[in-house]
Every structure is written in structure tokens, then in C-alpha cells.
PDB file of C-alpha atoms in Angstrom:
ATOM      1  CA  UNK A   1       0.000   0.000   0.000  1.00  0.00           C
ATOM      2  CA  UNK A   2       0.577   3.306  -0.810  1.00  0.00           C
ATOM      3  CA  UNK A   3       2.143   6.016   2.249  1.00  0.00           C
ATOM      4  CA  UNK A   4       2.984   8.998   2.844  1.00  0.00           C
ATOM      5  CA  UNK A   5       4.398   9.975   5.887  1.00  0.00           C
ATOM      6  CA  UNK A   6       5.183  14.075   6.792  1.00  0.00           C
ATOM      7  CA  UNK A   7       6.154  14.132  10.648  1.00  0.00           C
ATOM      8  CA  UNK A   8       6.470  18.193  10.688  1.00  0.00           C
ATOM      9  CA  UNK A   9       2.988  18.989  11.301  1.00  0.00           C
ATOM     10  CA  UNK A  10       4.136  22.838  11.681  1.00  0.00           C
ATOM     11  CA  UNK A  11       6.756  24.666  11.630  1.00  0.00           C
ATOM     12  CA  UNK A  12       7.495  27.894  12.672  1.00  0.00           C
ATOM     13  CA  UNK A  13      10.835  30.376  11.466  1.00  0.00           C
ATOM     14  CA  UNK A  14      12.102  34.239  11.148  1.00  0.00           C
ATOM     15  CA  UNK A  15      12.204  35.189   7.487  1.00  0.00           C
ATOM     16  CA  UNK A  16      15.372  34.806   6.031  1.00  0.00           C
ATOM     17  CA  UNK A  17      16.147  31.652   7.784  1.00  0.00           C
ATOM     18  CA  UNK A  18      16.274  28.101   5.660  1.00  0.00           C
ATOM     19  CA  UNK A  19      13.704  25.271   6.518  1.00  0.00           C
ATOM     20  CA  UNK A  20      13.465  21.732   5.663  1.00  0.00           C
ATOM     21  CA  UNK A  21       9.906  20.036   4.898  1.00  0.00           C
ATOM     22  CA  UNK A  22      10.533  16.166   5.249  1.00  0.00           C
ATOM     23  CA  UNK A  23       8.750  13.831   3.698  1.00  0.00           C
ATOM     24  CA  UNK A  24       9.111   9.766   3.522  1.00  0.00           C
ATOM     25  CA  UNK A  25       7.129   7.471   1.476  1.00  0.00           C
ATOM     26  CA  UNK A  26       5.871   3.790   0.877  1.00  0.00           C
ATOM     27  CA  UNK A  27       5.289   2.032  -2.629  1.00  0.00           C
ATOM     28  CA  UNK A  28       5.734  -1.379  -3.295  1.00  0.00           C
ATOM     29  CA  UNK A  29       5.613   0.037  -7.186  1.00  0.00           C
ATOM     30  CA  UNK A  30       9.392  -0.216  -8.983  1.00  0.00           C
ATOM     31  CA  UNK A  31       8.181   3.147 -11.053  1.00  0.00           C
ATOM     32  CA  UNK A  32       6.571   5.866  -9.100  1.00  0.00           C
ATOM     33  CA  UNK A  33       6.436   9.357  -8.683  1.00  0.00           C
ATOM     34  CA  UNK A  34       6.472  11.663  -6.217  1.00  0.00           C
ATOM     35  CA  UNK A  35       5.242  15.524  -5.892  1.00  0.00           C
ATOM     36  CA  UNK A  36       5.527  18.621  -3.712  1.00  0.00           C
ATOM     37  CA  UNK A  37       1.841  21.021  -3.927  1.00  0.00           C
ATOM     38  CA  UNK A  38       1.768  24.644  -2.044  1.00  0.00           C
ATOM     39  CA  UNK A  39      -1.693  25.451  -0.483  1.00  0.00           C
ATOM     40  CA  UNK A  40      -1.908  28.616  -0.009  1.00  0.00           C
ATOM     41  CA  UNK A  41      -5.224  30.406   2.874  1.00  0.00           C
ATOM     42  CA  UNK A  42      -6.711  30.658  -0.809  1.00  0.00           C
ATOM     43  CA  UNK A  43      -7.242  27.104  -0.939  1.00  0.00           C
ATOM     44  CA  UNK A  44      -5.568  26.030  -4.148  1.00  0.00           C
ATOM     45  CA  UNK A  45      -3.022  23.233  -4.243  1.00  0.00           C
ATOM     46  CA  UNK A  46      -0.083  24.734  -6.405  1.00  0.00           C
ATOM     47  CA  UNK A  47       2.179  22.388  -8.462  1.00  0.00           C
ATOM     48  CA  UNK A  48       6.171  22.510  -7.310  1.00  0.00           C
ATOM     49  CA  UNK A  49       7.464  19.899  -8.532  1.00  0.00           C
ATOM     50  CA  UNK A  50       7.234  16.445 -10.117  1.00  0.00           C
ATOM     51  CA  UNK A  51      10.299  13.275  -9.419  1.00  0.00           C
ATOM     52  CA  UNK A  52      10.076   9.877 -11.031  1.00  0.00           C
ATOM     53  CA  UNK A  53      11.589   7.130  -9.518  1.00  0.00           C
ATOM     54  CA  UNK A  54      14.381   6.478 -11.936  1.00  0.00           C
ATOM     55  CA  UNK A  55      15.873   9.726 -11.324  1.00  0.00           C
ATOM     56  CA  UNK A  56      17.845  11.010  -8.044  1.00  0.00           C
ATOM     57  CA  UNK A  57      18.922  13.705  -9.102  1.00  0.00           C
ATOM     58  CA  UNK A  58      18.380  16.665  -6.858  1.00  0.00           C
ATOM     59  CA  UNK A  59      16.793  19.578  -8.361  1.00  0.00           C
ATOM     60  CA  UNK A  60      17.416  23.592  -7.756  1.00  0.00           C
ATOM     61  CA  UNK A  61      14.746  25.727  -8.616  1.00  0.00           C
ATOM     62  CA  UNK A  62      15.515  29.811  -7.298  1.00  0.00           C
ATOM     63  CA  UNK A  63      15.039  29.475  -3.636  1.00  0.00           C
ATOM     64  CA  UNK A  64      13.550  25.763  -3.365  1.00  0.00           C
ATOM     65  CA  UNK A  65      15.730  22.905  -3.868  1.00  0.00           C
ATOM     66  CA  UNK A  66      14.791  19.066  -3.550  1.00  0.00           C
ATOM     67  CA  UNK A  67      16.278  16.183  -2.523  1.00  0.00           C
ATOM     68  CA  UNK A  68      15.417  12.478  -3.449  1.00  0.00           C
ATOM     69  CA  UNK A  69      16.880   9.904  -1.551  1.00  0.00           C
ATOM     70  CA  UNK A  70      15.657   5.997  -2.367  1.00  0.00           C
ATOM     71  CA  UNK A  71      17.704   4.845  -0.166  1.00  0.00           C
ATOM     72  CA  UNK A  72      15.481   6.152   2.641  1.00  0.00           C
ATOM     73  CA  UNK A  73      12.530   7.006   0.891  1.00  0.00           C
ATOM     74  CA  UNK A  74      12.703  10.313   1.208  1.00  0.00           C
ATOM     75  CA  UNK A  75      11.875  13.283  -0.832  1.00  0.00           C
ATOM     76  CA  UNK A  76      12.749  16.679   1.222  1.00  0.00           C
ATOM     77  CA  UNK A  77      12.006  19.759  -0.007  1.00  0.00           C
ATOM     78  CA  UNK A  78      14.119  23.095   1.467  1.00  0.00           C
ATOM     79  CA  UNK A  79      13.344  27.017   0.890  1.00  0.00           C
ATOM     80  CA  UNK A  80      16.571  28.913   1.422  1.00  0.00           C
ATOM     81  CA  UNK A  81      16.211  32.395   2.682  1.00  0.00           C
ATOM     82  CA  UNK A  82      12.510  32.403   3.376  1.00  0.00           C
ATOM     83  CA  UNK A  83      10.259  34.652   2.543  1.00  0.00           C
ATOM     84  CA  UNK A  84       6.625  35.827   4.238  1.00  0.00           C
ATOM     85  CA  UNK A  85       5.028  34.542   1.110  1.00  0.00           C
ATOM     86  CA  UNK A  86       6.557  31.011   1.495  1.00  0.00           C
ATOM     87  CA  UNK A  87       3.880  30.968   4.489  1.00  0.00           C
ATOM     88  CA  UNK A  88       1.505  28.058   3.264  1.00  0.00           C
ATOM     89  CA  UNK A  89       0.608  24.488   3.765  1.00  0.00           C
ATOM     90  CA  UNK A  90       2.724  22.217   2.098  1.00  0.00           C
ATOM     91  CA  UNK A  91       1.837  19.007   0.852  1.00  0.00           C
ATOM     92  CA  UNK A  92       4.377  15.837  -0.379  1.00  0.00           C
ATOM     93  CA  UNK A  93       2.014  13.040  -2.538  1.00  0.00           C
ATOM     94  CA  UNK A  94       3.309  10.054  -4.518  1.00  0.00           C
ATOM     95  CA  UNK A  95       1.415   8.482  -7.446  1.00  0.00           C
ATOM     96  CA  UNK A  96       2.131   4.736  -8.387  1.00  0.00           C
ATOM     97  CA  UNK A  97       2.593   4.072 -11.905  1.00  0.00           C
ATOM     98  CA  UNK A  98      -0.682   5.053 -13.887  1.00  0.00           C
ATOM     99  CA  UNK A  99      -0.331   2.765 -16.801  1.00  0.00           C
ATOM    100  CA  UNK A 100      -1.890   0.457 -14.458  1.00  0.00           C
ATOM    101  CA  UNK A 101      -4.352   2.009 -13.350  1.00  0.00           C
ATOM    102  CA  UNK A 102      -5.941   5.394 -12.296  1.00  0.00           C
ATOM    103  CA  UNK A 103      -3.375   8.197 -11.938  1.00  0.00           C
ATOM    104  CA  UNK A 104      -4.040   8.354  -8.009  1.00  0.00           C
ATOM    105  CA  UNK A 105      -1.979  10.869  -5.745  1.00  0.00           C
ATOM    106  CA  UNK A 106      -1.782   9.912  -2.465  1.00  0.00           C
ATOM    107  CA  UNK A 107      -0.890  12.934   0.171  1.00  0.00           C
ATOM    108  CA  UNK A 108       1.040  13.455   3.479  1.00  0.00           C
ATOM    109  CA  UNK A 109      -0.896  15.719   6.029  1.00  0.00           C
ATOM    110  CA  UNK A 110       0.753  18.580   4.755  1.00  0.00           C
ATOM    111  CA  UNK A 111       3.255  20.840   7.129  1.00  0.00           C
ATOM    112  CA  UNK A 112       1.835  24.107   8.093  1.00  0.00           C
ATOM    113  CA  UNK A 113       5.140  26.702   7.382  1.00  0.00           C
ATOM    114  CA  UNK A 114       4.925  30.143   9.039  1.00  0.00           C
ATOM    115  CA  UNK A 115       7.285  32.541   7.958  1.00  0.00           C
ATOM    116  CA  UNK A 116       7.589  35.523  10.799  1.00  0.00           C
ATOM    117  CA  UNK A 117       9.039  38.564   9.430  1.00  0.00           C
TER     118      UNK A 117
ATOM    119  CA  UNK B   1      -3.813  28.512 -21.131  1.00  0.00           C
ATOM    120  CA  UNK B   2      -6.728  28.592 -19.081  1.00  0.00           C
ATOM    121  CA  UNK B   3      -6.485  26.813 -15.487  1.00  0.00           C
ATOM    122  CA  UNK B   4      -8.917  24.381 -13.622  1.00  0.00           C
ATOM    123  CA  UNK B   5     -11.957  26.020 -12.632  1.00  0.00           C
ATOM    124  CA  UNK B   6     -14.747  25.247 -10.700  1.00  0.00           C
ATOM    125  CA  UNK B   7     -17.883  25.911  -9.310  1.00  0.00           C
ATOM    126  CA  UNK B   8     -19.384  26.987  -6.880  1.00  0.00           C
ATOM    127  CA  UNK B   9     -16.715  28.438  -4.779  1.00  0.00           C
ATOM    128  CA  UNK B  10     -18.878  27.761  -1.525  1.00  0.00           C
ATOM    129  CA  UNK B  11     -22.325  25.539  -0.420  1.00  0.00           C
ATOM    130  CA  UNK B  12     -24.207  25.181   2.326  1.00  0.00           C
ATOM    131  CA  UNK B  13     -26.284  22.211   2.562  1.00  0.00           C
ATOM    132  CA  UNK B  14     -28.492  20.705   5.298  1.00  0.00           C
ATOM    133  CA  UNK B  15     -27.822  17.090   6.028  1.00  0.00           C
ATOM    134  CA  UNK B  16     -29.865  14.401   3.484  1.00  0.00           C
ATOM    135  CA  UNK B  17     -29.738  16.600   0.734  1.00  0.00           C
ATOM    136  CA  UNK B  18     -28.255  16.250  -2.734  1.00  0.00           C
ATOM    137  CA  UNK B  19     -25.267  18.546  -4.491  1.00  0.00           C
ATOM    138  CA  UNK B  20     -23.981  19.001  -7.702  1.00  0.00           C
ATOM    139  CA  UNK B  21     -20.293  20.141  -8.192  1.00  0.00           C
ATOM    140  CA  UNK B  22     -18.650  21.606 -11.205  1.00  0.00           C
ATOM    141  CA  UNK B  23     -15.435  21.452 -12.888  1.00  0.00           C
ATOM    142  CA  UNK B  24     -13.692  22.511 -16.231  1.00  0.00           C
ATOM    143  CA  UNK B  25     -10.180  21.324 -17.045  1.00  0.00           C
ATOM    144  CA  UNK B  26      -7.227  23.193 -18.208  1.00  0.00           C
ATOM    145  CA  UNK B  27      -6.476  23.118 -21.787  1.00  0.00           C
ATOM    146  CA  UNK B  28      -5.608  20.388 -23.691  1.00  0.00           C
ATOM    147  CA  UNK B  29      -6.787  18.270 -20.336  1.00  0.00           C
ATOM    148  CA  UNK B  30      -8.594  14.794 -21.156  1.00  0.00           C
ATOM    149  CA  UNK B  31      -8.621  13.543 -17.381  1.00  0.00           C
ATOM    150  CA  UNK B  32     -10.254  15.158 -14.228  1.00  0.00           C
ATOM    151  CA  UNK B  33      -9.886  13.793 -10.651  1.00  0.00           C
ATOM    152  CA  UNK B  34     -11.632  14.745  -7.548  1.00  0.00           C
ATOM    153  CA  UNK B  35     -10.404  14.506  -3.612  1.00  0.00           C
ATOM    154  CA  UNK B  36     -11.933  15.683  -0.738  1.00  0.00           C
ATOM    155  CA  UNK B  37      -9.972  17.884   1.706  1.00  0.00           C
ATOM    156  CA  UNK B  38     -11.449  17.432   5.074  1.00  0.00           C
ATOM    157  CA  UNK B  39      -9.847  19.859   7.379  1.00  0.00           C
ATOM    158  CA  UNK B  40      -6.214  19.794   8.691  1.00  0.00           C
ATOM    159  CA  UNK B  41      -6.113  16.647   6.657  1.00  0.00           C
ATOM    160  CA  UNK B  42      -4.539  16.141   3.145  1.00  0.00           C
ATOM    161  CA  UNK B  43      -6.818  15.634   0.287  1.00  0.00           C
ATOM    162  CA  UNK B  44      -7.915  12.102  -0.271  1.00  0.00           C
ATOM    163  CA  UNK B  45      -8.532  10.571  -3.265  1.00  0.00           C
ATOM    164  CA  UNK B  46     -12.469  10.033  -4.794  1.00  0.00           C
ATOM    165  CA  UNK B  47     -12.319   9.229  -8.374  1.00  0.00           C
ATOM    166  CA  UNK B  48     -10.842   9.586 -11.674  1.00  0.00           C
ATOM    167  CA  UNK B  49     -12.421  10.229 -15.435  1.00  0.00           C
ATOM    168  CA  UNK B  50     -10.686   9.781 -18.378  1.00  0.00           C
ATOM    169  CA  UNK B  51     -12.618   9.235 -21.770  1.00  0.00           C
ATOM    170  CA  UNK B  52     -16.262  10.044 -19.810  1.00  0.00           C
ATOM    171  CA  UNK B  53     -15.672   7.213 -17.908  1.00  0.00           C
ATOM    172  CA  UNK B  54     -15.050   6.187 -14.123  1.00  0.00           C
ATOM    173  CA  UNK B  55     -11.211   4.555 -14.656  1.00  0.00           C
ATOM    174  CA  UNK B  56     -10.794   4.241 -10.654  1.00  0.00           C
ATOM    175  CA  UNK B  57     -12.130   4.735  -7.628  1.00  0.00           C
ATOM    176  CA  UNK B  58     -11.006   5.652  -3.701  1.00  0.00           C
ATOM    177  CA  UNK B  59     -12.587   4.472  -0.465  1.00  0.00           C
ATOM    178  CA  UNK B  60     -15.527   6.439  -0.891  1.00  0.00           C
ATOM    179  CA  UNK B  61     -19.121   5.051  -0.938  1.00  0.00           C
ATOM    180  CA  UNK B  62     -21.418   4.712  -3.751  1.00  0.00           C
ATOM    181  CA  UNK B  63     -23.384   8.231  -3.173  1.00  0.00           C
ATOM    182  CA  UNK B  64     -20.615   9.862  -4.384  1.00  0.00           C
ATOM    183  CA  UNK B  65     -20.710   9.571  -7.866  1.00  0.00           C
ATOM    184  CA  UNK B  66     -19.815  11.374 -11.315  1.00  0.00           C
ATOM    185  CA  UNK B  67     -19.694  12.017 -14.969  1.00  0.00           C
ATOM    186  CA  UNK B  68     -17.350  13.427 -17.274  1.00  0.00           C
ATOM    187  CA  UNK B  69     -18.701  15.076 -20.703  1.00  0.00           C
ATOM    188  CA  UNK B  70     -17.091  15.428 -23.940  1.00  0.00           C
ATOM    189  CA  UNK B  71     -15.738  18.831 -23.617  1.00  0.00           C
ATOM    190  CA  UNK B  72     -13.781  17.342 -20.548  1.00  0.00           C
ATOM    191  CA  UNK B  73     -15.240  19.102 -18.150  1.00  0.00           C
ATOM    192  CA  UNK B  74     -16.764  17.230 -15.100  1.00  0.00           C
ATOM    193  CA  UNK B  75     -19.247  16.653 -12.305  1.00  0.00           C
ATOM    194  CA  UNK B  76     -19.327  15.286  -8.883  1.00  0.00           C
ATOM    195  CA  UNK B  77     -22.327  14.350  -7.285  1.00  0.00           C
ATOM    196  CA  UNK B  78     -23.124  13.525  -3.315  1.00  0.00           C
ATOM    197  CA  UNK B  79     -26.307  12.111  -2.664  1.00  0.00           C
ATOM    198  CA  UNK B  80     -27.680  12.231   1.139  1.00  0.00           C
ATOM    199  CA  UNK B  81     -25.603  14.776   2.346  1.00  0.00           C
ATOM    200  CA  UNK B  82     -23.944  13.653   5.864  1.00  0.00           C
ATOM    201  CA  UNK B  83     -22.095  16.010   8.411  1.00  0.00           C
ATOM    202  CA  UNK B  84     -19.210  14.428   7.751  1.00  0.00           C
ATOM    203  CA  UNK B  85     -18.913  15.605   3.879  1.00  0.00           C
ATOM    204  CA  UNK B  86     -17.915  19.029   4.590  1.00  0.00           C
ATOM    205  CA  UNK B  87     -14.858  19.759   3.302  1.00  0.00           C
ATOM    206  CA  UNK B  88     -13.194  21.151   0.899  1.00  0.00           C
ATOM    207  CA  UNK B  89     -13.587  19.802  -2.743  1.00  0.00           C
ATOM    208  CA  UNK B  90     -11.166  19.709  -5.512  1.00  0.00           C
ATOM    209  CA  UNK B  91     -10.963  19.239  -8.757  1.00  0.00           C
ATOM    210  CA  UNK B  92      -7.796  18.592 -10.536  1.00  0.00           C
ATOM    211  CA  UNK B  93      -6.420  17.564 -14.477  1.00  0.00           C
ATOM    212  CA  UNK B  94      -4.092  16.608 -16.327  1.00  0.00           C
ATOM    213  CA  UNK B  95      -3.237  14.700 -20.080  1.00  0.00           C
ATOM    214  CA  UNK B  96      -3.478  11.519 -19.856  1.00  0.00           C
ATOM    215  CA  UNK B  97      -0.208   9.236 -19.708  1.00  0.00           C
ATOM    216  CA  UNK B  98       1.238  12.417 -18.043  1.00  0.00           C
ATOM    217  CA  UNK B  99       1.786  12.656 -14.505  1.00  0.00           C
ATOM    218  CA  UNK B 100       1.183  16.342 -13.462  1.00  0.00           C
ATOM    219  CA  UNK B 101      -2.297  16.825 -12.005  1.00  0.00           C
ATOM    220  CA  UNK B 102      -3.003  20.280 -11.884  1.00  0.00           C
ATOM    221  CA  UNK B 103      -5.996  21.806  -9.568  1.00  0.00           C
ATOM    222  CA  UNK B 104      -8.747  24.160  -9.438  1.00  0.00           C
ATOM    223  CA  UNK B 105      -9.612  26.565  -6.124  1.00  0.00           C
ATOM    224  CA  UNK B 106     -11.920  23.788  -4.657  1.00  0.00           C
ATOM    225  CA  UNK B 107     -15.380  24.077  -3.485  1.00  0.00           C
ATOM    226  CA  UNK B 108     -16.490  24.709  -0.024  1.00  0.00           C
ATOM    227  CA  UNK B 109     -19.155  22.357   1.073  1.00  0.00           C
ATOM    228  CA  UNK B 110     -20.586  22.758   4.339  1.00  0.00           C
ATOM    229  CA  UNK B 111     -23.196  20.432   5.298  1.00  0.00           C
ATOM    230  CA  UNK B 112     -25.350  21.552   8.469  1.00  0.00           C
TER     231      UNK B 112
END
């Protein structure tokens, strides 16, 4: 069965500081992929990023980087030098390979970030 | 490009009643899914549509139901409203064979 598995529930830091969001997952799937979505008060899950399981490679993107680790199952996702607008719920979901079947994300319970200024 | 949308943006509904949700996919989108967000949770999976058909299915019971209609766009219906269904709804697509779902603002369904 599918898991994923976000132990911050919140976390709390002075703008300007960097922050980790962890994130660990479960898949008994070979080919999988995995996804970080920013929920804003507004309600609307934004897209970040998409991983597949064949590649490790870290990604940069500005402020946010990623990093994918199989060997722990873990896809973290940091914000260096954070910003009041980084202040959202975010949200790490994996997706087993759809060929198979429905093209079914399964979330974490999201980590509440508050950026003070 | 035009984004998800969807509609309304809030309900109220007393319990035992019926609602209809709405949702049109982004451009070039051929598959919509819907997950409910109850809340402080994250959003759990209800259903899929590709092709105006029901291609799977999460652990929700049979009074939620849908349809998807040529133009793409799609529907999600909850017959006898219980407390329990409020929540926010939300619609999401994406092209099929690709990964990346991408979703609307949600619905706000409170059931009194």
C-alpha cells in the first residue's frame, strides 16, 4: 500500500532563515512518482514539482531545492532564505505508476510553514 | 492557457440533501480527478475520469458519484448529504499518460 508519511505537522521560522519540509514514502511500485503542492489560505493546491523514480537527481529551482533519496525514501524539499510569502501548507504526494491504473496521488498531512518577518 | 476552474466556490447544505459540483479542465486536459480535503487533513482521493468514464475509484461510498462530458469538463455528485462531507472539494487535471495533475480553487461544502 501506498504512504505517505510528513512528521512536521508545523513549523514555525524568522524570514530569512532556511527550513526543511521532510517527507518519507511507501510504494511497493518499482516506477513511481512523487510531488511537492503549495496550499496557499486561498485554498488552491499549487504544483512545485514532479520526481520519477528512476531519477535522483536533486533539483534547484531559485530558492527551493529538492532532494530524493531511495535509499530512505525520502523526498525533502528546502526554501533557502525564506520569505513571508513562502507561508503556506505544504503538501508531499506520490502516485504509483498510472499505466496500471488510475493516476491516483496519495498525500502526506501537509506541514503548516509560518514565515515571521 | 486557461487553469482548472470550478464551481461553486462555496455551499451550504443541510444534512440528506443532494449537491452538484462543477469542474472545467485546463487546456488540452482529457482527465479530471476529484479529492476531498477534510480539514487539517490532506486531500484524499475520490475518483478519476478519463474518456467520460469512471477509470478508478477511492474508499468512498457509492453516493458519491460522477460524470465526465465530452468537452472534458466534469461533475461530482453527493447524494444524502452527511455532516461528515464538509470539506473542501477539488478538482484537478491533467493529459493523460502524463503525470502532473493540476488543480482548481476547490469548493467549499458545508453540510449543516
Amino acid at each position: 500500500a501506498q504512504k505517505v508519511t510528513q512528521a512536521q505537522t508545523e513549523i514555525s521560522v524568522v524570514e530569512k532563515e532556511d527550513v526543511t519540509l521532510d517527507c518519507v514514502y511507501e510504494t511497493r511500485d518499482t516506477t513511481y512518482y512523487l510531488f511537492w503542492y503549495k496550499q496557499p489560505p486561498s485554498g488552491e493546491l499549487v504544483f512545485l514539482i514532479r520526481r520519477n523514480s528512476f531519477d535522483e537527481q536533486n533539483e534547484i529551482s531559485g530558492r527551493y531545492s529538492w532532494n530524493f533519496q531511495k535509499s530512505t525514501s525520502s523526498f525533502n524539499f528546502t526554501i533557502t532564505a525564506s520569505q513571508v510569502v513562502d507561508s503556506a501548507v505544504y503538501f508531499c504526494a506520490l502516485s504509483e505508476d498510472p499505466i496500471q491504473g488510475a493516476q491516483k496521488l496519495v498525500f502526506g498531512q501537509g506541514t503548516r510553514l509560518t514565515i515571521n518577518p | 492557457e486557461t487553469g482548472v476552474t470550478q464551481s461553486p466556490t462555496h455551499l451550504i447544505k443541510t444534512r440528506g440533501q443532494q449537491v452538484t459540483l462543477r469542474c472545467s479542465s485546463q487546456s488540452g486536459h482529457n482527465t479530471v480527478s476529484w479529492y476531498q480535503q477534510a480539514l487539517g487533513q490532506g486531500p484524499q482521493f475520490i475518483f478519476q475520469y478519463y474518456r467520460e468514464e469512471e477509470n478508478g475509484r477511492g474508499n468512498f461510498p457509492p453516493r458519491f458519484s460522477g460524470l465526465q462530458f465530452p468537452n472534458y469538463s466534469s461533475e461530482l455528485n453527493v447524494n444524502a448529504l452527511e455532516l461528515d462531507d464538509s470539506a473542501l472539494d477539488l478538482c484537478a487535471s491533467s493529459l493523460a499518460g502524463v503525470e502532473t495533475q493540476y488543480f482548481g480553487p476547490g469548493t467549499r461544502l458545508l453540510v449543516l
